């Protein structure tokens, strides 16, 4: 029996005020930093080789489970942690 993955989307507003629909690739928490993180890509942004740029932000989930507030990654230590999570995800995908 094959499980269907639920696609989740968020809308990001860039520095110029333009809204971009993004697909949530993964969410996770860090006890070390006391934050939640989201890894996402802009829908329709694949280049001619099918490569998609991946973005990451910290976020505070809202009380009612709807959209939360995204914030930029603040430290090099956080980026290192996020990169290690992405590497683990890549390894898991390759193992499947």
PDB file of N, CA and C in Angstrom:
ATOM      1  N   UNK A   1       0.848  -1.189   0.000  1.00  0.00           N
ATOM      2  CA  UNK A   1       0.000   0.000   0.000  1.00  0.00           C
ATOM      3  C   UNK A   1       0.890   1.248   0.000  1.00  0.00           C
ATOM      4  N   UNK A   2       0.689   2.101  -0.941  1.00  0.00           N
ATOM      5  CA  UNK A   2       1.518   3.285  -1.085  1.00  0.00           C
ATOM      6  C   UNK A   2       0.866   4.470  -0.381  1.00  0.00           C
ATOM      7  N   UNK A   3       1.657   5.171   0.431  1.00  0.00           N
ATOM      8  CA  UNK A   3       1.134   6.340   1.127  1.00  0.00           C
ATOM      9  C   UNK A   3       1.263   7.568   0.231  1.00  0.00           C
ATOM     10  N   UNK A   4       0.230   8.390   0.239  1.00  0.00           N
ATOM     11  CA  UNK A   4       0.316   9.664  -0.476  1.00  0.00           C
ATOM     12  C   UNK A   4       0.835  10.714   0.484  1.00  0.00           C
ATOM     13  N   UNK A   5       1.820  11.458   0.035  1.00  0.00           N
ATOM     14  CA  UNK A   5       2.331  12.540   0.857  1.00  0.00           C
ATOM     15  C   UNK A   5       1.451  13.762   0.671  1.00  0.00           C
ATOM     16  N   UNK A   6       1.083  14.345   1.778  1.00  0.00           N
ATOM     17  CA  UNK A   6       0.257  15.548   1.719  1.00  0.00           C
ATOM     18  C   UNK A   6       1.154  16.724   1.349  1.00  0.00           C
ATOM     19  N   UNK A   7       0.799  17.418   0.278  1.00  0.00           N
ATOM     20  CA  UNK A   7       1.579  18.594  -0.099  1.00  0.00           C
ATOM     21  C   UNK A   7       1.098  19.785   0.714  1.00  0.00           C
ATOM     22  N   UNK A   8       2.049  20.494   1.263  1.00  0.00           N
ATOM     23  CA  UNK A   8       1.732  21.679   2.046  1.00  0.00           C
ATOM     24  C   UNK A   8       2.336  22.883   1.360  1.00  0.00           C
ATOM     25  N   UNK A   9       1.617  23.955   1.357  1.00  0.00           N
ATOM     26  CA  UNK A   9       2.077  25.168   0.699  1.00  0.00           C
ATOM     27  C   UNK A   9       2.047  26.341   1.673  1.00  0.00           C
ATOM     28  N   UNK A  10       2.958  27.271   1.446  1.00  0.00           N
ATOM     29  CA  UNK A  10       2.982  28.523   2.182  1.00  0.00           C
ATOM     30  C   UNK A  10       3.183  29.639   1.173  1.00  0.00           C
ATOM     31  N   UNK A  11       2.764  30.821   1.527  1.00  0.00           N
ATOM     32  CA  UNK A  11       2.978  31.992   0.678  1.00  0.00           C
ATOM     33  C   UNK A  11       4.034  32.862   1.339  1.00  0.00           C
ATOM     34  N   UNK A  12       5.070  33.159   0.576  1.00  0.00           N
ATOM     35  CA  UNK A  12       6.170  33.991   1.050  1.00  0.00           C
ATOM     36  C   UNK A  12       6.064  35.344   0.355  1.00  0.00           C
ATOM     37  N   UNK A  13       6.288  36.413   1.107  1.00  0.00           N
ATOM     38  CA  UNK A  13       6.323  37.755   0.528  1.00  0.00           C
ATOM     39  C   UNK A  13       7.782  38.187   0.500  1.00  0.00           C
ATOM     40  N   UNK A  14       8.291  38.455  -0.724  1.00  0.00           N
ATOM     41  CA  UNK A  14       9.700  38.827  -0.844  1.00  0.00           C
ATOM     42  C   UNK A  14       9.923  40.288  -0.451  1.00  0.00           C
ATOM     43  N   UNK A  15      11.189  40.736  -0.565  1.00  0.00           N
ATOM     44  CA  UNK A  15      11.560  42.093  -0.155  1.00  0.00           C
ATOM     45  C   UNK A  15      10.833  43.179  -0.947  1.00  0.00           C
ATOM     46  N   UNK A  16      10.357  42.826  -2.146  1.00  0.00           N
ATOM     47  CA  UNK A  16       9.671  43.797  -2.994  1.00  0.00           C
ATOM     48  C   UNK A  16       8.154  43.734  -2.844  1.00  0.00           C
ATOM     49  N   UNK A  17       7.678  42.899  -1.908  1.00  0.00           N
ATOM     50  CA  UNK A  17       6.242  42.796  -1.668  1.00  0.00           C
ATOM     51  C   UNK A  17       5.519  41.811  -2.576  1.00  0.00           C
ATOM     52  N   UNK A  18       6.265  41.047  -3.376  1.00  0.00           N
ATOM     53  CA  UNK A  18       5.655  40.061  -4.266  1.00  0.00           C
ATOM     54  C   UNK A  18       5.392  38.763  -3.509  1.00  0.00           C
ATOM     55  N   UNK A  19       4.198  38.198  -3.705  1.00  0.00           N
ATOM     56  CA  UNK A  19       3.863  36.928  -3.080  1.00  0.00           C
ATOM     57  C   UNK A  19       4.328  35.781  -3.961  1.00  0.00           C
ATOM     58  N   UNK A  20       4.916  34.747  -3.329  1.00  0.00           N
ATOM     59  CA  UNK A  20       5.359  33.565  -4.055  1.00  0.00           C
ATOM     60  C   UNK A  20       4.813  32.341  -3.341  1.00  0.00           C
ATOM     61  N   UNK A  21       4.177  31.450  -4.104  1.00  0.00           N
ATOM     62  CA  UNK A  21       3.673  30.212  -3.537  1.00  0.00           C
ATOM     63  C   UNK A  21       4.829  29.225  -3.422  1.00  0.00           C
ATOM     64  N   UNK A  22       4.989  28.642  -2.250  1.00  0.00           N
ATOM     65  CA  UNK A  22       6.101  27.731  -1.988  1.00  0.00           C
ATOM     66  C   UNK A  22       5.581  26.399  -1.471  1.00  0.00           C
ATOM     67  N   UNK A  23       6.338  25.349  -1.781  1.00  0.00           N
ATOM     68  CA  UNK A  23       6.023  24.014  -1.275  1.00  0.00           C
ATOM     69  C   UNK A  23       6.895  23.741  -0.063  1.00  0.00           C
ATOM     70  N   UNK A  24       6.260  23.327   1.038  1.00  0.00           N
ATOM     71  CA  UNK A  24       6.994  22.952   2.238  1.00  0.00           C
ATOM     72  C   UNK A  24       7.593  21.571   2.006  1.00  0.00           C
ATOM     73  N   UNK A  25       8.917  21.477   2.114  1.00  0.00           N
ATOM     74  CA  UNK A  25       9.603  20.211   1.900  1.00  0.00           C
ATOM     75  C   UNK A  25       9.786  19.442   3.200  1.00  0.00           C
ATOM     76  N   UNK A  26      10.005  20.178   4.303  1.00  0.00           N
ATOM     77  CA  UNK A  26      10.229  19.519   5.587  1.00  0.00           C
ATOM     78  C   UNK A  26      10.128  20.550   6.707  1.00  0.00           C
ATOM     79  N   UNK A  27       9.596  20.136   7.830  1.00  0.00           N
ATOM     80  CA  UNK A  27       9.613  20.966   9.038  1.00  0.00           C
ATOM     81  C   UNK A  27      10.244  20.150  10.157  1.00  0.00           C
ATOM     82  N   UNK A  28      10.925  20.830  11.070  1.00  0.00           N
ATOM     83  CA  UNK A  28      11.575  20.146  12.188  1.00  0.00           C
ATOM     84  C   UNK A  28      11.845  21.148  13.300  1.00  0.00           C
ATOM     85  N   UNK A  29      12.082  20.616  14.501  1.00  0.00           N
ATOM     86  CA  UNK A  29      12.355  21.442  15.675  1.00  0.00           C
ATOM     87  C   UNK A  29      13.791  21.223  16.134  1.00  0.00           C
ATOM     88  N   UNK A  30      14.334  22.207  16.817  1.00  0.00           N
ATOM     89  CA  UNK A  30      15.662  22.089  17.410  1.00  0.00           C
ATOM     90  C   UNK A  30      15.572  22.459  18.880  1.00  0.00           C
ATOM     91  N   UNK A  31      15.871  21.498  19.736  1.00  0.00           N
ATOM     92  CA  UNK A  31      15.909  21.791  21.168  1.00  0.00           C
ATOM     93  C   UNK A  31      17.092  22.696  21.474  1.00  0.00           C
ATOM     94  N   UNK A  32      18.206  22.480  20.752  1.00  0.00           N
ATOM     95  CA  UNK A  32      19.412  23.269  20.979  1.00  0.00           C
ATOM     96  C   UNK A  32      19.157  24.765  20.784  1.00  0.00           C
ATOM     97  N   UNK A  33      18.423  25.119  19.717  1.00  0.00           N
ATOM     98  CA  UNK A  33      18.163  26.530  19.419  1.00  0.00           C
ATOM     99  C   UNK A  33      16.792  26.977  19.918  1.00  0.00           C
ATOM    100  N   UNK A  34      15.958  26.034  20.336  1.00  0.00           N
ATOM    101  CA  UNK A  34      14.630  26.378  20.842  1.00  0.00           C
ATOM    102  C   UNK A  34      13.725  26.956  19.769  1.00  0.00           C
ATOM    103  N   UNK A  35      13.882  26.455  18.526  1.00  0.00           N
ATOM    104  CA  UNK A  35      13.118  26.992  17.406  1.00  0.00           C
ATOM    105  C   UNK A  35      12.571  25.861  16.543  1.00  0.00           C
ATOM    106  N   UNK A  36      11.589  26.211  15.719  1.00  0.00           N
ATOM    107  CA  UNK A  36      11.088  25.327  14.677  1.00  0.00           C
ATOM    108  C   UNK A  36      11.599  25.875  13.352  1.00  0.00           C
ATOM    109  N   UNK A  37      11.820  24.972  12.389  1.00  0.00           N
ATOM    110  CA  UNK A  37      12.355  25.367  11.088  1.00  0.00           C
ATOM    111  C   UNK A  37      11.517  24.781   9.967  1.00  0.00           C
ATOM    112  N   UNK A  38      11.533  25.455   8.834  1.00  0.00           N
ATOM    113  CA  UNK A  38      10.857  24.967   7.641  1.00  0.00           C
ATOM    114  C   UNK A  38      11.833  25.060   6.468  1.00  0.00           C
ATOM    115  N   UNK A  39      11.865  23.995   5.661  1.00  0.00           N
ATOM    116  CA  UNK A  39      12.648  23.980   4.425  1.00  0.00           C
ATOM    117  C   UNK A  39      11.631  23.986   3.297  1.00  0.00           C
ATOM    118  N   UNK A  40      11.805  24.886   2.330  1.00  0.00           N
ATOM    119  CA  UNK A  40      10.799  25.046   1.275  1.00  0.00           C
ATOM    120  C   UNK A  40      11.440  25.453  -0.035  1.00  0.00           C
ATOM    121  N   UNK A  41      10.659  25.328  -1.114  1.00  0.00           N
ATOM    122  CA  UNK A  41      11.100  25.773  -2.437  1.00  0.00           C
ATOM    123  C   UNK A  41       9.955  26.544  -3.091  1.00  0.00           C
ATOM    124  N   UNK A  42      10.325  27.469  -3.978  1.00  0.00           N
ATOM    125  CA  UNK A  42       9.324  28.249  -4.704  1.00  0.00           C
ATOM    126  C   UNK A  42       8.748  27.367  -5.812  1.00  0.00           C
ATOM    127  N   UNK A  43       7.436  27.231  -5.865  1.00  0.00           N
ATOM    128  CA  UNK A  43       6.780  26.403  -6.874  1.00  0.00           C
ATOM    129  C   UNK A  43       6.989  27.023  -8.254  1.00  0.00           C
ATOM    130  N   UNK A  44       7.392  26.173  -9.208  1.00  0.00           N
ATOM    131  CA  UNK A  44       7.599  26.631 -10.576  1.00  0.00           C
ATOM    132  C   UNK A  44       8.938  27.288 -10.817  1.00  0.00           C
ATOM    133  N   UNK A  45       9.874  27.153  -9.873  1.00  0.00           N
ATOM    134  CA  UNK A  45      11.168  27.826 -10.026  1.00  0.00           C
ATOM    135  C   UNK A  45      12.268  26.906 -10.533  1.00  0.00           C
ATOM    136  N   UNK A  46      11.897  25.711 -11.016  1.00  0.00           N
ATOM    137  CA  UNK A  46      12.906  24.785 -11.512  1.00  0.00           C
ATOM    138  C   UNK A  46      13.622  25.381 -12.719  1.00  0.00           C
ATOM    139  N   UNK A  47      14.943  25.125 -12.783  1.00  0.00           N
ATOM    140  CA  UNK A  47      15.654  25.562 -13.982  1.00  0.00           C
ATOM    141  C   UNK A  47      15.519  24.497 -15.070  1.00  0.00           C
ATOM    142  N   UNK A  48      16.186  24.690 -16.198  1.00  0.00           N
ATOM    143  CA  UNK A  48      16.023  23.765 -17.330  1.00  0.00           C
ATOM    144  C   UNK A  48      16.495  22.345 -17.015  1.00  0.00           C
ATOM    145  N   UNK A  49      17.329  22.184 -15.978  1.00  0.00           N
ATOM    146  CA  UNK A  49      17.799  20.858 -15.578  1.00  0.00           C
ATOM    147  C   UNK A  49      16.945  20.244 -14.459  1.00  0.00           C
ATOM    148  N   UNK A  50      15.873  20.943 -14.081  1.00  0.00           N
ATOM    149  CA  UNK A  50      15.006  20.446 -13.016  1.00  0.00           C
ATOM    150  C   UNK A  50      15.522  20.717 -11.616  1.00  0.00           C
ATOM    151  N   UNK A  51      16.527  21.575 -11.496  1.00  0.00           N
ATOM    152  CA  UNK A  51      17.109  21.898 -10.200  1.00  0.00           C
ATOM    153  C   UNK A  51      16.264  22.993  -9.533  1.00  0.00           C
ATOM    154  N   UNK A  52      15.987  22.792  -8.261  1.00  0.00           N
ATOM    155  CA  UNK A  52      15.180  23.738  -7.499  1.00  0.00           C
ATOM    156  C   UNK A  52      16.030  24.307  -6.369  1.00  0.00           C
ATOM    157  N   UNK A  53      15.963  25.616  -6.168  1.00  0.00           N
ATOM    158  CA  UNK A  53      16.663  26.237  -5.051  1.00  0.00           C
ATOM    159  C   UNK A  53      15.849  26.015  -3.785  1.00  0.00           C
ATOM    160  N   UNK A  54      16.537  25.612  -2.724  1.00  0.00           N
ATOM    161  CA  UNK A  54      15.880  25.329  -1.451  1.00  0.00           C
ATOM    162  C   UNK A  54      16.170  26.464  -0.477  1.00  0.00           C
ATOM    163  N   UNK A  55      15.149  26.858   0.285  1.00  0.00           N
ATOM    164  CA  UNK A  55      15.255  27.921   1.271  1.00  0.00           C
ATOM    165  C   UNK A  55      14.929  27.366   2.646  1.00  0.00           C
ATOM    166  N   UNK A  56      15.394  28.062   3.682  1.00  0.00           N
ATOM    167  CA  UNK A  56      15.074  27.658   5.047  1.00  0.00           C
ATOM    168  C   UNK A  56      14.804  28.907   5.875  1.00  0.00           C
ATOM    169  N   UNK A  57      13.881  28.778   6.812  1.00  0.00           N
ATOM    170  CA  UNK A  57      13.557  29.850   7.747  1.00  0.00           C
ATOM    171  C   UNK A  57      13.189  29.227   9.081  1.00  0.00           C
ATOM    172  N   UNK A  58      13.340  30.003  10.137  1.00  0.00           N
ATOM    173  CA  UNK A  58      12.773  29.565  11.401  1.00  0.00           C
ATOM    174  C   UNK A  58      11.341  30.073  11.411  1.00  0.00           C
ATOM    175  N   UNK A  59      10.493  29.454  12.210  1.00  0.00           N
ATOM    176  CA  UNK A  59       9.119  29.935  12.279  1.00  0.00           C
ATOM    177  C   UNK A  59       8.534  29.689  13.653  1.00  0.00           C
ATOM    178  N   UNK A  60       7.546  30.501  13.968  1.00  0.00           N
ATOM    179  CA  UNK A  60       6.778  30.353  15.198  1.00  0.00           C
ATOM    180  C   UNK A  60       5.386  29.934  14.777  1.00  0.00           C
ATOM    181  N   UNK A  61       4.993  28.686  15.094  1.00  0.00           N
ATOM    182  CA  UNK A  61       3.650  28.246  14.719  1.00  0.00           C
ATOM    183  C   UNK A  61       2.597  29.097  15.428  1.00  0.00           C
ATOM    184  N   UNK A  62       1.482  29.313  14.763  1.00  0.00           N
ATOM    185  CA  UNK A  62       0.408  30.079  15.399  1.00  0.00           C
ATOM    186  C   UNK A  62      -0.342  29.185  16.371  1.00  0.00           C
ATOM    187  N   UNK A  63      -1.032  29.806  17.290  1.00  0.00           N
ATOM    188  CA  UNK A  63      -1.772  29.077  18.319  1.00  0.00           C
ATOM    189  C   UNK A  63      -2.843  28.169  17.730  1.00  0.00           C
ATOM    190  N   UNK A  64      -3.503  28.598  16.644  1.00  0.00           N
ATOM    191  CA  UNK A  64      -4.634  27.838  16.103  1.00  0.00           C
ATOM    192  C   UNK A  64      -4.242  26.866  14.995  1.00  0.00           C
ATOM    193  N   UNK A  65      -2.915  26.706  14.755  1.00  0.00           N
ATOM    194  CA  UNK A  65      -2.467  25.738  13.770  1.00  0.00           C
ATOM    195  C   UNK A  65      -2.458  26.256  12.344  1.00  0.00           C
ATOM    196  N   UNK A  66      -2.838  27.516  12.136  1.00  0.00           N
ATOM    197  CA  UNK A  66      -2.773  28.094  10.789  1.00  0.00           C
ATOM    198  C   UNK A  66      -1.389  28.692  10.581  1.00  0.00           C
ATOM    199  N   UNK A  67      -1.240  29.543   9.595  1.00  0.00           N
ATOM    200  CA  UNK A  67       0.061  30.111   9.248  1.00  0.00           C
ATOM    201  C   UNK A  67       0.761  30.710  10.460  1.00  0.00           C
ATOM    202  N   UNK A  68       2.072  30.505  10.494  1.00  0.00           N
ATOM    203  CA  UNK A  68       2.892  31.098  11.539  1.00  0.00           C
ATOM    204  C   UNK A  68       3.730  32.218  10.960  1.00  0.00           C
ATOM    205  N   UNK A  69       4.645  32.712  11.761  1.00  0.00           N
ATOM    206  CA  UNK A  69       5.502  33.825  11.358  1.00  0.00           C
ATOM    207  C   UNK A  69       6.894  33.304  11.016  1.00  0.00           C
ATOM    208  N   UNK A  70       7.374  33.556   9.783  1.00  0.00           N
ATOM    209  CA  UNK A  70       8.712  33.146   9.353  1.00  0.00           C
ATOM    210  C   UNK A  70       9.740  34.195   9.748  1.00  0.00           C
ATOM    211  N   UNK A  71      10.940  33.719  10.088  1.00  0.00           N
ATOM    212  CA  UNK A  71      12.043  34.610  10.428  1.00  0.00           C
ATOM    213  C   UNK A  71      13.314  34.091   9.761  1.00  0.00           C
ATOM    214  N   UNK A  72      14.245  34.996   9.450  1.00  0.00           N
ATOM    215  CA  UNK A  72      15.494  34.546   8.829  1.00  0.00           C
ATOM    216  C   UNK A  72      16.344  33.737   9.815  1.00  0.00           C
ATOM    217  N   UNK A  73      17.225  32.901   9.275  1.00  0.00           N
ATOM    218  CA  UNK A  73      18.180  32.159  10.090  1.00  0.00           C
ATOM    219  C   UNK A  73      19.222  33.166  10.568  1.00  0.00           C
ATOM    220  N   UNK A  74      19.525  33.153  11.868  1.00  0.00           N
ATOM    221  CA  UNK A  74      20.317  34.233  12.449  1.00  0.00           C
ATOM    222  C   UNK A  74      21.798  33.945  12.638  1.00  0.00           C
ATOM    223  N   UNK A  75      22.175  32.658  12.784  1.00  0.00           N
ATOM    224  CA  UNK A  75      23.577  32.374  13.113  1.00  0.00           C
ATOM    225  C   UNK A  75      24.159  31.301  12.194  1.00  0.00           C
ATOM    226  N   UNK A  76      25.473  31.269  12.133  1.00  0.00           N
ATOM    227  CA  UNK A  76      26.184  30.248  11.364  1.00  0.00           C
ATOM    228  C   UNK A  76      25.926  28.859  11.956  1.00  0.00           C
ATOM    229  N   UNK A  77      25.791  28.796  13.286  1.00  0.00           N
ATOM    230  CA  UNK A  77      25.509  27.518  13.948  1.00  0.00           C
ATOM    231  C   UNK A  77      24.160  26.963  13.503  1.00  0.00           C
ATOM    232  N   UNK A  78      23.160  27.845  13.360  1.00  0.00           N
ATOM    233  CA  UNK A  78      21.850  27.406  12.880  1.00  0.00           C
ATOM    234  C   UNK A  78      21.952  26.876  11.450  1.00  0.00           C
ATOM    235  N   UNK A  79      22.701  27.595  10.587  1.00  0.00           N
ATOM    236  CA  UNK A  79      22.866  27.145   9.199  1.00  0.00           C
ATOM    237  C   UNK A  79      23.533  25.776   9.154  1.00  0.00           C
ATOM    238  N   UNK A  80      24.555  25.571  10.004  1.00  0.00           N
ATOM    239  CA  UNK A  80      25.235  24.275  10.049  1.00  0.00           C
ATOM    240  C   UNK A  80      24.250  23.173  10.442  1.00  0.00           C
ATOM    241  N   UNK A  81      23.399  23.464  11.426  1.00  0.00           N
ATOM    242  CA  UNK A  81      22.401  22.491  11.876  1.00  0.00           C
ATOM    243  C   UNK A  81      21.422  22.172  10.742  1.00  0.00           C
ATOM    244  N   UNK A  82      20.928  23.202  10.061  1.00  0.00           N
ATOM    245  CA  UNK A  82      19.969  23.013   8.969  1.00  0.00           C
ATOM    246  C   UNK A  82      20.609  22.211   7.835  1.00  0.00           C
ATOM    247  N   UNK A  83      21.857  22.528   7.495  1.00  0.00           N
ATOM    248  CA  UNK A  83      22.555  21.781   6.445  1.00  0.00           C
ATOM    249  C   UNK A  83      22.694  20.309   6.815  1.00  0.00           C
ATOM    250  N   UNK A  84      22.921  20.002   8.102  1.00  0.00           N
ATOM    251  CA  UNK A  84      23.036  18.599   8.515  1.00  0.00           C
ATOM    252  C   UNK A  84      21.688  17.887   8.378  1.00  0.00           C
ATOM    253  N   UNK A  85      20.587  18.590   8.652  1.00  0.00           N
ATOM    254  CA  UNK A  85      19.249  18.007   8.485  1.00  0.00           C
ATOM    255  C   UNK A  85      18.992  17.734   6.999  1.00  0.00           C
ATOM    256  N   UNK A  86      19.350  18.673   6.130  1.00  0.00           N
ATOM    257  CA  UNK A  86      19.157  18.492   4.691  1.00  0.00           C
ATOM    258  C   UNK A  86      19.980  17.310   4.189  1.00  0.00           C
ATOM    259  N   UNK A  87      21.214  17.175   4.665  1.00  0.00           N
ATOM    260  CA  UNK A  87      22.056  16.044   4.269  1.00  0.00           C
ATOM    261  C   UNK A  87      21.427  14.723   4.696  1.00  0.00           C
ATOM    262  N   UNK A  88      20.866  14.676   5.917  1.00  0.00           N
ATOM    263  CA  UNK A  88      20.176  13.462   6.391  1.00  0.00           C
ATOM    264  C   UNK A  88      18.988  13.131   5.499  1.00  0.00           C
ATOM    265  N   UNK A  89      18.219  14.157   5.127  1.00  0.00           N
ATOM    266  CA  UNK A  89      17.068  13.933   4.257  1.00  0.00           C
ATOM    267  C   UNK A  89      17.507  13.378   2.906  1.00  0.00           C
ATOM    268  N   UNK A  90      18.584  13.928   2.350  1.00  0.00           N
ATOM    269  CA  UNK A  90      19.123  13.442   1.073  1.00  0.00           C
ATOM    270  C   UNK A  90      19.530  11.975   1.187  1.00  0.00           C
ATOM    271  N   UNK A  91      20.194  11.621   2.286  1.00  0.00           N
ATOM    272  CA  UNK A  91      20.619  10.235   2.492  1.00  0.00           C
ATOM    273  C   UNK A  91      19.415   9.316   2.594  1.00  0.00           C
ATOM    274  N   UNK A  92      18.374   9.747   3.314  1.00  0.00           N
ATOM    275  CA  UNK A  92      17.158   8.945   3.449  1.00  0.00           C
ATOM    276  C   UNK A  92      16.490   8.724   2.095  1.00  0.00           C
ATOM    277  N   UNK A  93      16.440   9.778   1.268  1.00  0.00           N
ATOM    278  CA  UNK A  93      15.817   9.678  -0.054  1.00  0.00           C
ATOM    279  C   UNK A  93      16.604   8.724  -0.938  1.00  0.00           C
ATOM    280  N   UNK A  94      17.930   8.839  -0.905  1.00  0.00           N
ATOM    281  CA  UNK A  94      18.776   7.962  -1.720  1.00  0.00           C
ATOM    282  C   UNK A  94      18.668   6.514  -1.279  1.00  0.00           C
ATOM    283  N   UNK A  95      18.435   6.264   0.013  1.00  0.00           N
ATOM    284  CA  UNK A  95      18.342   4.900   0.541  1.00  0.00           C
ATOM    285  C   UNK A  95      17.032   4.224   0.142  1.00  0.00           C
ATOM    286  N   UNK A  96      16.011   5.015  -0.195  1.00  0.00           N
ATOM    287  CA  UNK A  96      14.699   4.445  -0.522  1.00  0.00           C
ATOM    288  C   UNK A  96      14.652   3.827  -1.850  1.00  0.00           C
TER     289      UNK A  96
END
